[in-house]
mmCIF file of N, CA and C in Angstrom:
data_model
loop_
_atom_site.group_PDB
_atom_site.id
_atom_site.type_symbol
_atom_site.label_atom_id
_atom_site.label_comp_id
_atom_site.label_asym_id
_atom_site.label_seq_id
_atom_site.Cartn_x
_atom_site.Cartn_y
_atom_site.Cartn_z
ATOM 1 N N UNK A 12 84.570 109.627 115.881
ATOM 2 C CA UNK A 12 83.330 108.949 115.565
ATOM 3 C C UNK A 12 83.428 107.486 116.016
ATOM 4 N N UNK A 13 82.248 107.288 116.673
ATOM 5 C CA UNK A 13 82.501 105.728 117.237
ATOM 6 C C UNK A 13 81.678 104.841 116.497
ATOM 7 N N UNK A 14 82.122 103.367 116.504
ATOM 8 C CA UNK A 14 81.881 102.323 115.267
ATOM 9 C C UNK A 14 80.209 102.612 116.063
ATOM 10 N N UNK A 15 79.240 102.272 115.202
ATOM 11 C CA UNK A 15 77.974 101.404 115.656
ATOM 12 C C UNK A 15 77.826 100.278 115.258
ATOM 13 N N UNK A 16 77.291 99.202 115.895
ATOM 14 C CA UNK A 16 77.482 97.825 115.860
ATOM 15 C C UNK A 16 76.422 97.525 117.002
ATOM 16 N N UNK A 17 76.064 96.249 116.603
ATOM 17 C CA UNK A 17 74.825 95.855 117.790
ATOM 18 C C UNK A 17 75.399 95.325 118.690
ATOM 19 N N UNK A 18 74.419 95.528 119.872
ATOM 20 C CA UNK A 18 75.017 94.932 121.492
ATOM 21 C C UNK A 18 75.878 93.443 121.542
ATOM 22 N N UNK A 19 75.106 92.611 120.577
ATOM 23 C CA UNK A 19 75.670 91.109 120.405
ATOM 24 C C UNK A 19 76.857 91.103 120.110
ATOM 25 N N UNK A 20 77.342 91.643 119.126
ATOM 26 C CA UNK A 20 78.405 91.892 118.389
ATOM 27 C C UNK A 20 79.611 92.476 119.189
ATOM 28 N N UNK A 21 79.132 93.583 120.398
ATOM 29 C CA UNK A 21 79.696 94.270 121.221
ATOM 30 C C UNK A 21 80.319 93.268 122.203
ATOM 31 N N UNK A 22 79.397 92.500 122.266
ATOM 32 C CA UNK A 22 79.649 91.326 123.807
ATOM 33 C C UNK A 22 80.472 90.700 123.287
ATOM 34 N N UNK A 23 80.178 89.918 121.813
ATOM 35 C CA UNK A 23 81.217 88.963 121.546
ATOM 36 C C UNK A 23 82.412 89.368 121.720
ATOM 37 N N UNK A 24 82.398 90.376 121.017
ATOM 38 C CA UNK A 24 84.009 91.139 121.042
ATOM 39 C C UNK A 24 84.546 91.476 122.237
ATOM 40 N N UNK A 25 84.132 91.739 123.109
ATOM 41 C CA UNK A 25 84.070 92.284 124.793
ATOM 42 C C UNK A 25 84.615 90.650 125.619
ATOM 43 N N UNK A 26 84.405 89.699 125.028
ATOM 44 C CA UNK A 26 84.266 88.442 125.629
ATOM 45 C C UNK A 26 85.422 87.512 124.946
ATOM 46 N N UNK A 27 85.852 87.658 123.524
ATOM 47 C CA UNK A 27 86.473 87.141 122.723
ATOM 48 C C UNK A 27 88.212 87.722 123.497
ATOM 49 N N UNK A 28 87.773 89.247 123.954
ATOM 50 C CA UNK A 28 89.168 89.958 124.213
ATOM 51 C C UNK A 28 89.246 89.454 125.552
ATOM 52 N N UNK A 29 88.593 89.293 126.444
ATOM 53 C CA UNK A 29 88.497 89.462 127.540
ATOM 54 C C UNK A 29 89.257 87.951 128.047
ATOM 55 N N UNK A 30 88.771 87.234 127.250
ATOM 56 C CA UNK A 30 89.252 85.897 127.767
ATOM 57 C C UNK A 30 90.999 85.671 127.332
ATOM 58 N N UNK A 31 90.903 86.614 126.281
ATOM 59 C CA UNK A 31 93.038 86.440 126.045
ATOM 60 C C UNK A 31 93.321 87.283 127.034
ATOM 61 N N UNK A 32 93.343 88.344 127.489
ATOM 62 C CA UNK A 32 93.403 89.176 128.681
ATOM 63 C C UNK A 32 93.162 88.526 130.025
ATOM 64 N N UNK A 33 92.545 87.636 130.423
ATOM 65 C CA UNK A 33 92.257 87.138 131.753
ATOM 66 C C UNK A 33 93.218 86.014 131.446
ATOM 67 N N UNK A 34 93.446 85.126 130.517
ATOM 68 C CA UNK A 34 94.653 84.243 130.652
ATOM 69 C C UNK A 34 95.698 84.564 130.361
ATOM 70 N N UNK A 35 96.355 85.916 129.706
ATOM 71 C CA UNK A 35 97.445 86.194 129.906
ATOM 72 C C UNK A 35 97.928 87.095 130.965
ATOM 73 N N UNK A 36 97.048 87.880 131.895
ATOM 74 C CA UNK A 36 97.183 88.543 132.963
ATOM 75 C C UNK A 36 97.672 86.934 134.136
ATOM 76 N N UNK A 37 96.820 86.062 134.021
ATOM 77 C CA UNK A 37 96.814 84.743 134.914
ATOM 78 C C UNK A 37 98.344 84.423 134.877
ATOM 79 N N UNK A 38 98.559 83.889 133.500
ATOM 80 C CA UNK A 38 100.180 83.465 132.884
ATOM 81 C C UNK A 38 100.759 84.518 133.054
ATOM 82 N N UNK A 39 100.448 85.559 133.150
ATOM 83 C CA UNK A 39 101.784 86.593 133.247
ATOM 84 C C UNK A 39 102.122 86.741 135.046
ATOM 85 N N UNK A 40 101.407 87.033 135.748
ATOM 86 C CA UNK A 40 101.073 87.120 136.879
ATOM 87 C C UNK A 40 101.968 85.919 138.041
ATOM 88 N N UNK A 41 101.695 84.441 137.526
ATOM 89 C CA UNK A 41 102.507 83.378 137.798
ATOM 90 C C UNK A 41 103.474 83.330 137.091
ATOM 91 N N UNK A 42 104.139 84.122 136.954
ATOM 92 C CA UNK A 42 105.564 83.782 136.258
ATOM 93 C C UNK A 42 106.127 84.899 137.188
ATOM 94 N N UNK A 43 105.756 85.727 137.892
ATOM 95 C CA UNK A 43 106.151 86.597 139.045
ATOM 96 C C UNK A 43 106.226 85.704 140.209
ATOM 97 N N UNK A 44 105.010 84.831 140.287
ATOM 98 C CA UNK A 44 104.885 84.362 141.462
ATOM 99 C C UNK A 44 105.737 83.153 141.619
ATOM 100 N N UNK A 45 106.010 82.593 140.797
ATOM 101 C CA UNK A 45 106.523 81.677 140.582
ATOM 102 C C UNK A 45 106.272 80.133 141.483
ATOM 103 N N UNK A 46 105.553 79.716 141.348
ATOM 104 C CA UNK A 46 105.114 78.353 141.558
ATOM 105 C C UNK A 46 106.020 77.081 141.092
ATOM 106 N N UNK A 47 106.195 76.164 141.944
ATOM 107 C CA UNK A 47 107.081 75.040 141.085
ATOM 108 C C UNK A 47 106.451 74.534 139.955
ATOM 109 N N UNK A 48 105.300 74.845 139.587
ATOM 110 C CA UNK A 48 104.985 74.177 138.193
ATOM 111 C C UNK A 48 105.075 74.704 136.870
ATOM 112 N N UNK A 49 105.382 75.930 137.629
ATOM 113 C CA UNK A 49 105.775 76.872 136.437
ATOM 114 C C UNK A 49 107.373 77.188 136.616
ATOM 115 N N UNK A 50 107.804 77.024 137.350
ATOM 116 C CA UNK A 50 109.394 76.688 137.451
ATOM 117 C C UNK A 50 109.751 75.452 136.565
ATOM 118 N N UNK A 51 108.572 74.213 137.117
ATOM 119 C CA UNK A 51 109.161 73.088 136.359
ATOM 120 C C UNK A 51 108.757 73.284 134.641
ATOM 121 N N UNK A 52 107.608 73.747 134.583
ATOM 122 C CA UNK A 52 106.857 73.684 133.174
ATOM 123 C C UNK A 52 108.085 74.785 132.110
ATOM 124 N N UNK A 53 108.651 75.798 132.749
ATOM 125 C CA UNK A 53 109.669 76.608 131.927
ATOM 126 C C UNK A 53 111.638 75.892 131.960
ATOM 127 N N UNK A 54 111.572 74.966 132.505
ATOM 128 C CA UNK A 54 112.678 74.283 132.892
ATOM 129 C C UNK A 54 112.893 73.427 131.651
ATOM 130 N N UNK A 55 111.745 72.248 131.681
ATOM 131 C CA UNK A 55 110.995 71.868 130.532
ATOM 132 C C UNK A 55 111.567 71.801 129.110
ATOM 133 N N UNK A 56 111.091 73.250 128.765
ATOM 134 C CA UNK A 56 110.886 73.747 127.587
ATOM 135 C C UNK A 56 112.139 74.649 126.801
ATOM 136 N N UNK A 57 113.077 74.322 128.501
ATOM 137 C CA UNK A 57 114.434 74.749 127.963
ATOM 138 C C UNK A 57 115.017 75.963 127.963
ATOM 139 N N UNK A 58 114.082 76.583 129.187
ATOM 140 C CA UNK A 58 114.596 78.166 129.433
ATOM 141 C C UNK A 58 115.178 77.985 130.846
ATOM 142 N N UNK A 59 115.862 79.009 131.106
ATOM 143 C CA UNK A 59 116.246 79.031 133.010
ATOM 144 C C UNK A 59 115.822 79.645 133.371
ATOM 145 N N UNK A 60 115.454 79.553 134.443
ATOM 146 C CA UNK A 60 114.533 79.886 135.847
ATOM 147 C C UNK A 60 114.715 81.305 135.931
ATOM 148 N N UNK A 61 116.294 82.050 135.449
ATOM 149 C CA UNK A 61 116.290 83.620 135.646
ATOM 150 C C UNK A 61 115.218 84.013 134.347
ATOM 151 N N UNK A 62 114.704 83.691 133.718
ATOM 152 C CA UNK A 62 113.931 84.044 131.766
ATOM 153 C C UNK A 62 112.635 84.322 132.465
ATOM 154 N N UNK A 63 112.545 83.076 133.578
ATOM 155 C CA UNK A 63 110.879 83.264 134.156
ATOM 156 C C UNK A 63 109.951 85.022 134.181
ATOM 157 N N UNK A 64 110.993 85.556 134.936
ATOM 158 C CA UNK A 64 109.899 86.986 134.928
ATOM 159 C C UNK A 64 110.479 88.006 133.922
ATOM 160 N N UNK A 65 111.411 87.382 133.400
ATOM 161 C CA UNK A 65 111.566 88.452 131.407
ATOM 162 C C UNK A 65 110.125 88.159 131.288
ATOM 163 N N UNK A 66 110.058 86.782 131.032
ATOM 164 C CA UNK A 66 109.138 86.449 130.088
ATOM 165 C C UNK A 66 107.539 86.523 130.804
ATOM 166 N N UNK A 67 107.540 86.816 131.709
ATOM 167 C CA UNK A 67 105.900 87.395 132.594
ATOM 168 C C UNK A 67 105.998 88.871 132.350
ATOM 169 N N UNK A 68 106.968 89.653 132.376
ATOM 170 C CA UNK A 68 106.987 91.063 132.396
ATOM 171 C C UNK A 68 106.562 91.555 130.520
ATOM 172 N N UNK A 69 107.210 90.589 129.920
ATOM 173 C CA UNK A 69 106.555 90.763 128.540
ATOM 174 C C UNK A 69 105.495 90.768 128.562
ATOM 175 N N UNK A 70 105.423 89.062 128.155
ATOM 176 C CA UNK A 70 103.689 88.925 128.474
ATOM 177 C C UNK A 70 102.490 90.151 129.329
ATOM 178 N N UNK A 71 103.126 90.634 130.528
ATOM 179 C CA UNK A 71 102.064 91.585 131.593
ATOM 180 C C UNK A 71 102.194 92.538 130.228
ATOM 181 N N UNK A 72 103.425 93.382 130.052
ATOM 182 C CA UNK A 72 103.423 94.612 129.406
ATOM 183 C C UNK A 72 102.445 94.506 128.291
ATOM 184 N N UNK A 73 102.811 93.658 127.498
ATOM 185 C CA UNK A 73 101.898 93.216 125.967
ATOM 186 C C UNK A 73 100.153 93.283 126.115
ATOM 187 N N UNK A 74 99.787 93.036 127.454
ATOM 188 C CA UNK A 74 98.601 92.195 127.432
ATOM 189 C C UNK A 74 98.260 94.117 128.203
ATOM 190 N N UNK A 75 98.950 94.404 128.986
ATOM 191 C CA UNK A 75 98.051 96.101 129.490
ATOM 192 C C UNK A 75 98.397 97.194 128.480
ATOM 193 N N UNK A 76 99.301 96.738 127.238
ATOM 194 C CA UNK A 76 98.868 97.699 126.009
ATOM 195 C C UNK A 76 97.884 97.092 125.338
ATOM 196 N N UNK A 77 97.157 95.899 125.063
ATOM 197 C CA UNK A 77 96.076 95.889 124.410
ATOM 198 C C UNK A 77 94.877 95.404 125.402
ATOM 199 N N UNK A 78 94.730 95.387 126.890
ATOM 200 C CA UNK A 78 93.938 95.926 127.556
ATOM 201 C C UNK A 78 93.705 97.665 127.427
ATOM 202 N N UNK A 79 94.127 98.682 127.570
ATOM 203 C CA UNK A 79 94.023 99.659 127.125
ATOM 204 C C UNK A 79 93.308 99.975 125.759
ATOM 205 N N UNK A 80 92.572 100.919 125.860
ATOM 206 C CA UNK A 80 91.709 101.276 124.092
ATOM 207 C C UNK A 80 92.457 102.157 123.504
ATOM 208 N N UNK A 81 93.041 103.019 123.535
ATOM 209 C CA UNK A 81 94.225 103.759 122.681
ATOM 210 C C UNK A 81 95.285 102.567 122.311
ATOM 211 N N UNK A 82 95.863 101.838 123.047
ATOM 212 C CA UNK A 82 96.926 101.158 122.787
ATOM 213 C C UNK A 82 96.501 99.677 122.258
ATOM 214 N N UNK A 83 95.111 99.609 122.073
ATOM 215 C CA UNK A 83 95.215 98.153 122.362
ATOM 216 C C UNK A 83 95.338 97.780 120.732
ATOM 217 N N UNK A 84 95.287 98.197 119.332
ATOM 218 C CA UNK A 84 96.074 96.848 118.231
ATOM 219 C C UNK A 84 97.925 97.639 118.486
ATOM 220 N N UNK A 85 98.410 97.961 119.462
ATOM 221 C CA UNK A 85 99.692 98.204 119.462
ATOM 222 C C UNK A 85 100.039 96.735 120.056
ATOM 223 N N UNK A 86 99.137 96.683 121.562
ATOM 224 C CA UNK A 86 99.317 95.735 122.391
ATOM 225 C C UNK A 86 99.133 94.083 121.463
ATOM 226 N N UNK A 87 98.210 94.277 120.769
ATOM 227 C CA UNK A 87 98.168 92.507 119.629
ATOM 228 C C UNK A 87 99.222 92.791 118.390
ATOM 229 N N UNK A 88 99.771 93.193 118.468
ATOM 230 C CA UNK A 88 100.606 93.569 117.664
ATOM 231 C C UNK A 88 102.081 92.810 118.786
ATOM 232 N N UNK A 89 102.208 93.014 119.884
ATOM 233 C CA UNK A 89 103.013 92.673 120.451
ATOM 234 C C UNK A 89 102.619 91.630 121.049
ATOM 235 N N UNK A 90 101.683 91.228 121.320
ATOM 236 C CA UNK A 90 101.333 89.900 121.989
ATOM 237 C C UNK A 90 101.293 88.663 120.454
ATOM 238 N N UNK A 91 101.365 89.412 119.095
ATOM 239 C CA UNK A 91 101.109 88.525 118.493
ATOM 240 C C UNK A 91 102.474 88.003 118.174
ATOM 241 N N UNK A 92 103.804 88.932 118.265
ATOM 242 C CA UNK A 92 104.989 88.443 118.378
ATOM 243 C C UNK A 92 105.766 87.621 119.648
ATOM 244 N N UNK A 93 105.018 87.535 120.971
ATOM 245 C CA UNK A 93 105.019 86.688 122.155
ATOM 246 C C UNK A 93 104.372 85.313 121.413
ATOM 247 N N UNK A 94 102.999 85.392 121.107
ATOM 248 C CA UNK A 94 102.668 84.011 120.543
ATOM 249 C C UNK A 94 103.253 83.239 119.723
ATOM 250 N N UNK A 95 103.946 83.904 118.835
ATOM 251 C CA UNK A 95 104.906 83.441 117.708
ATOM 252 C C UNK A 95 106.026 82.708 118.707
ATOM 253 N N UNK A 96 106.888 83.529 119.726
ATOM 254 C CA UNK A 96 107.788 82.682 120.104
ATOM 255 C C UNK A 96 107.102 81.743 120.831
ATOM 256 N N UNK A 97 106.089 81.730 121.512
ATOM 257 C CA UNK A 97 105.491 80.389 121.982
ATOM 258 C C UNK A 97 105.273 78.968 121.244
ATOM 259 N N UNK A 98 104.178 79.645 119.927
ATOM 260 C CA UNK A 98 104.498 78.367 119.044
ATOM 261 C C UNK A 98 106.309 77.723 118.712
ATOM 262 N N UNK A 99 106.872 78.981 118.449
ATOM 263 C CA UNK A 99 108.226 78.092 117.905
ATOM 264 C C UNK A 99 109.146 77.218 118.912
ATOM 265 N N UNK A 100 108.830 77.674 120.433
ATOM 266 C CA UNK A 100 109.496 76.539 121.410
ATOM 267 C C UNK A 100 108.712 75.524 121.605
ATOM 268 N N UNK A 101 106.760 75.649 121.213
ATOM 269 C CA UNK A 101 106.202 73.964 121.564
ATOM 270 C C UNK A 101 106.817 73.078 120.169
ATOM 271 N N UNK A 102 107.139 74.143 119.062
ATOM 272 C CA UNK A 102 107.386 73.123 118.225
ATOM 273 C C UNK A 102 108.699 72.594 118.082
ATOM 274 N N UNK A 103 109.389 73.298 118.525
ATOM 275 C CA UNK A 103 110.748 72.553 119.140
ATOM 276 C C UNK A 103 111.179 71.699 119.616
ATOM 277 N N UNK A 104 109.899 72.121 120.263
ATOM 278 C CA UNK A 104 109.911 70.505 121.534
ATOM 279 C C UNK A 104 108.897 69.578 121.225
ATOM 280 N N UNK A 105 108.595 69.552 119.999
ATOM 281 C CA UNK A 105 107.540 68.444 119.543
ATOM 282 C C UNK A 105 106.044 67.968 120.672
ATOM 283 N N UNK A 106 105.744 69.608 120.838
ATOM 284 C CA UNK A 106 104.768 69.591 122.042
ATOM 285 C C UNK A 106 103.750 69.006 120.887
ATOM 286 N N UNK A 107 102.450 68.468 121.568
ATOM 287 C CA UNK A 107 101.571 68.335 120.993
ATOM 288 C C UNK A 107 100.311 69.439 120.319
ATOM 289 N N UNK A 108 100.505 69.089 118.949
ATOM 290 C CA UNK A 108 100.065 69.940 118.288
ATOM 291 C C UNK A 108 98.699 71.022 118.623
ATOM 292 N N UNK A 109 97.724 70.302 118.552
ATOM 293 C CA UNK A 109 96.206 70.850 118.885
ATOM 294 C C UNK A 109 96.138 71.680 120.349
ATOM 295 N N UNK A 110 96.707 70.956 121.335
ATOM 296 C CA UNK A 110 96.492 71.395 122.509
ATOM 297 C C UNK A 110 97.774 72.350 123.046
ATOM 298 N N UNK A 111 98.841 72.153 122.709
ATOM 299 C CA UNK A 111 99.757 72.793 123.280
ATOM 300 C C UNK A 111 100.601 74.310 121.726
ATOM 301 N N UNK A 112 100.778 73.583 120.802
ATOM 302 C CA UNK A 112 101.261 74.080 119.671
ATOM 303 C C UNK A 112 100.580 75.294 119.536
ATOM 304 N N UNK A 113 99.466 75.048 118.755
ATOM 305 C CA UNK A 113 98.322 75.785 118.892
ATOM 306 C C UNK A 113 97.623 76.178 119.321
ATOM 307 N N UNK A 114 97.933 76.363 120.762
ATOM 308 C CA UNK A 114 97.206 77.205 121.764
ATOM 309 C C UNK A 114 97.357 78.668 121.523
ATOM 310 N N UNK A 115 98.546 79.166 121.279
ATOM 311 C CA UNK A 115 98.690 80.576 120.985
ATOM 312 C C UNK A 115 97.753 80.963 119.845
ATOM 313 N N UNK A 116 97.731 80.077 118.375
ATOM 314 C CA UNK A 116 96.837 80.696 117.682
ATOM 315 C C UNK A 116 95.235 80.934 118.230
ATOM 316 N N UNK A 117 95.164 80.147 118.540
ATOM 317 C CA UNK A 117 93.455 79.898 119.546
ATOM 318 C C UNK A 117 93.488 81.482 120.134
ATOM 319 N N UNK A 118 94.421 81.667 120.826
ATOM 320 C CA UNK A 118 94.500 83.342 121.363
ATOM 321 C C UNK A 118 94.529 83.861 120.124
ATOM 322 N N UNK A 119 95.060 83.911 119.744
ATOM 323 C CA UNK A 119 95.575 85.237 118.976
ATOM 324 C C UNK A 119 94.433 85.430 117.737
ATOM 325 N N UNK A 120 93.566 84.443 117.442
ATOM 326 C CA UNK A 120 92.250 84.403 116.557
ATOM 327 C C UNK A 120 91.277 85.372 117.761
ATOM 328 N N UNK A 121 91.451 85.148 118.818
ATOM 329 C CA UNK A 121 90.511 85.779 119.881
ATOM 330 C C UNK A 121 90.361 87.155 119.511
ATOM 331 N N UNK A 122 91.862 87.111 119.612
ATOM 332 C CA UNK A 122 91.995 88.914 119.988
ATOM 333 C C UNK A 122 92.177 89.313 118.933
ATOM 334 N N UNK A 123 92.697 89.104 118.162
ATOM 335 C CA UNK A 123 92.680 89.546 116.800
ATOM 336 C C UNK A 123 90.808 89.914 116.355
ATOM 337 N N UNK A 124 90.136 88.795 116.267
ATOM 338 C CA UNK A 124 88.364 88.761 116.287
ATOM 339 C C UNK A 124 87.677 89.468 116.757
ATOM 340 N N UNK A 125 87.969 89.814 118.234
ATOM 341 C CA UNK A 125 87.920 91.068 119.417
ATOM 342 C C UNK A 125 88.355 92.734 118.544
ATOM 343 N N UNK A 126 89.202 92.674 117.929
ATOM 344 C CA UNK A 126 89.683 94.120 117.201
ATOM 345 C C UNK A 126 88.627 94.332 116.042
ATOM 346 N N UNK A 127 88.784 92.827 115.585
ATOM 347 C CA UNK A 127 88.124 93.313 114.174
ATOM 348 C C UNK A 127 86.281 93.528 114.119
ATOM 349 N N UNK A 128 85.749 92.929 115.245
ATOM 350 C CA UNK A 128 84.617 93.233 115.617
ATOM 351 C C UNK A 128 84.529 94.756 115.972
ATOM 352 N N UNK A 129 85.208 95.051 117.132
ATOM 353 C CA UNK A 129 85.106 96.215 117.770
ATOM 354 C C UNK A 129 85.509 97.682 116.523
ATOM 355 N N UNK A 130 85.824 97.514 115.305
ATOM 356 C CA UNK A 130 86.723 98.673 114.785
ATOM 357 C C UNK A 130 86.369 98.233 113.209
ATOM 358 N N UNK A 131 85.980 99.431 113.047
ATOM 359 C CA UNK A 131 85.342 99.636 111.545
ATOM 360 C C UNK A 131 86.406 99.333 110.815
ATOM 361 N N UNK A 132 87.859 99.932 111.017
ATOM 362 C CA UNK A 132 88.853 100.397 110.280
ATOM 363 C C UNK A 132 89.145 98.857 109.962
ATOM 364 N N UNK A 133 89.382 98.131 110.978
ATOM 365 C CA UNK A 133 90.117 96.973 110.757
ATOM 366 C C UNK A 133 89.358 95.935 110.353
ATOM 367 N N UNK A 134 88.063 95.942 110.101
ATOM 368 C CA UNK A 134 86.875 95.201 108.854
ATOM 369 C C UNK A 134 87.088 95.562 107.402
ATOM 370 N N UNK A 135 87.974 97.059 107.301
ATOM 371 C CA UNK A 135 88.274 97.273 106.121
ATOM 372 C C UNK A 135 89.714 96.884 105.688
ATOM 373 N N UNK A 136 90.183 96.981 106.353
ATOM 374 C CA UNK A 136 91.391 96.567 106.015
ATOM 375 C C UNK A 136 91.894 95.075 105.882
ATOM 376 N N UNK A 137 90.568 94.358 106.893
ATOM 377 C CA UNK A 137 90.838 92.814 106.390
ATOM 378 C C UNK A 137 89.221 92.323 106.276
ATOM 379 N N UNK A 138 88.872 92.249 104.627
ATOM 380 C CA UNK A 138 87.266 92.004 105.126
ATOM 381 C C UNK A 138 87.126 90.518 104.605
ATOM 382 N N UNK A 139 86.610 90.401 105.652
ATOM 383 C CA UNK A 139 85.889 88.928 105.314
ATOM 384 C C UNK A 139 85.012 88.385 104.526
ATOM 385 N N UNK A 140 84.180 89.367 104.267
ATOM 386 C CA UNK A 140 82.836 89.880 103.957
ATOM 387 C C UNK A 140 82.904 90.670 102.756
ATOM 388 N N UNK A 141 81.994 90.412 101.123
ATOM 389 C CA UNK A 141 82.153 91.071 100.334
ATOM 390 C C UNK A 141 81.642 92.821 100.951
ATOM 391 N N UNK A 142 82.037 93.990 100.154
ATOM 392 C CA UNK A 142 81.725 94.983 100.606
ATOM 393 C C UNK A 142 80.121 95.052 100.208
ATOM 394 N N UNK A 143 79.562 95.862 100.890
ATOM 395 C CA UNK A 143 78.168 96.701 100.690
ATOM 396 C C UNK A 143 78.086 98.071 99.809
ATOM 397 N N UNK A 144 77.152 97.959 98.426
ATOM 398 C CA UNK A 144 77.576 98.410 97.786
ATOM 399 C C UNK A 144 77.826 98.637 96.667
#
């Protein structure tokens, strides 16, 4: 049985996911390709240059299990443990808070928002909203 929900609601969610998916396909993608700024930007932050495509091959894997609709709260489920280690190396490094720190949560409210729109189950299981009733 599929959720019903209005078109608006559909888009947001369609748009909310879409945009953690297009920047972590981007970030995952350049960490294959490897560019000096992302050589220098992971140098940085205190990883070596061999971590570069661990850490894109995560990221890719994470982000095409919750691109996928069978897999996808497996895939935020694993991308939400990638974000976690992200925050804990900007805060390591006394990155700046709003813009760099907290960039992962900014995602991970996305996609997380993206699930809970799209899926009855997971409005019940975390509701925001008194029930109807």
């Amino acid at each position: 049985m599929r959720d019903t929900m209005s078109k608006g609601k559909l888009w947001t969610a369609r748009i909310m996911s879409g945009l953690v998916i297009l920047f972590m396909l981007l970030d995952s993608i350049m960490k294959f390709v490897k560019p000096a700024p992302v050589v220098e930007g992971t140098l940085e932050l205190g990883y070596s240059e061999h971590h570069i495509v661990v850490i894109g091959a995560l990221g890719l894997l994470s982000t095409l299990f919750y691109l996928i609709p069978r897999t996808t709260f497996f895939g935020a489920v694993l991308l939400t443990g990638y974000f976690g280690g992200v925050i804990a190396t900007h805060i390591r490094m006394d990155a700046p808070l709003f813009t760099h720190t907290l960039f992962p949560v900014y995602l991970a409210v996305l996609m997380w928002g993206g699930i809970w729109l799209r899926h009855e189950k997971v409005r019940k299981l975390v509701p925001f909203a008194k029930s109807e009733g």
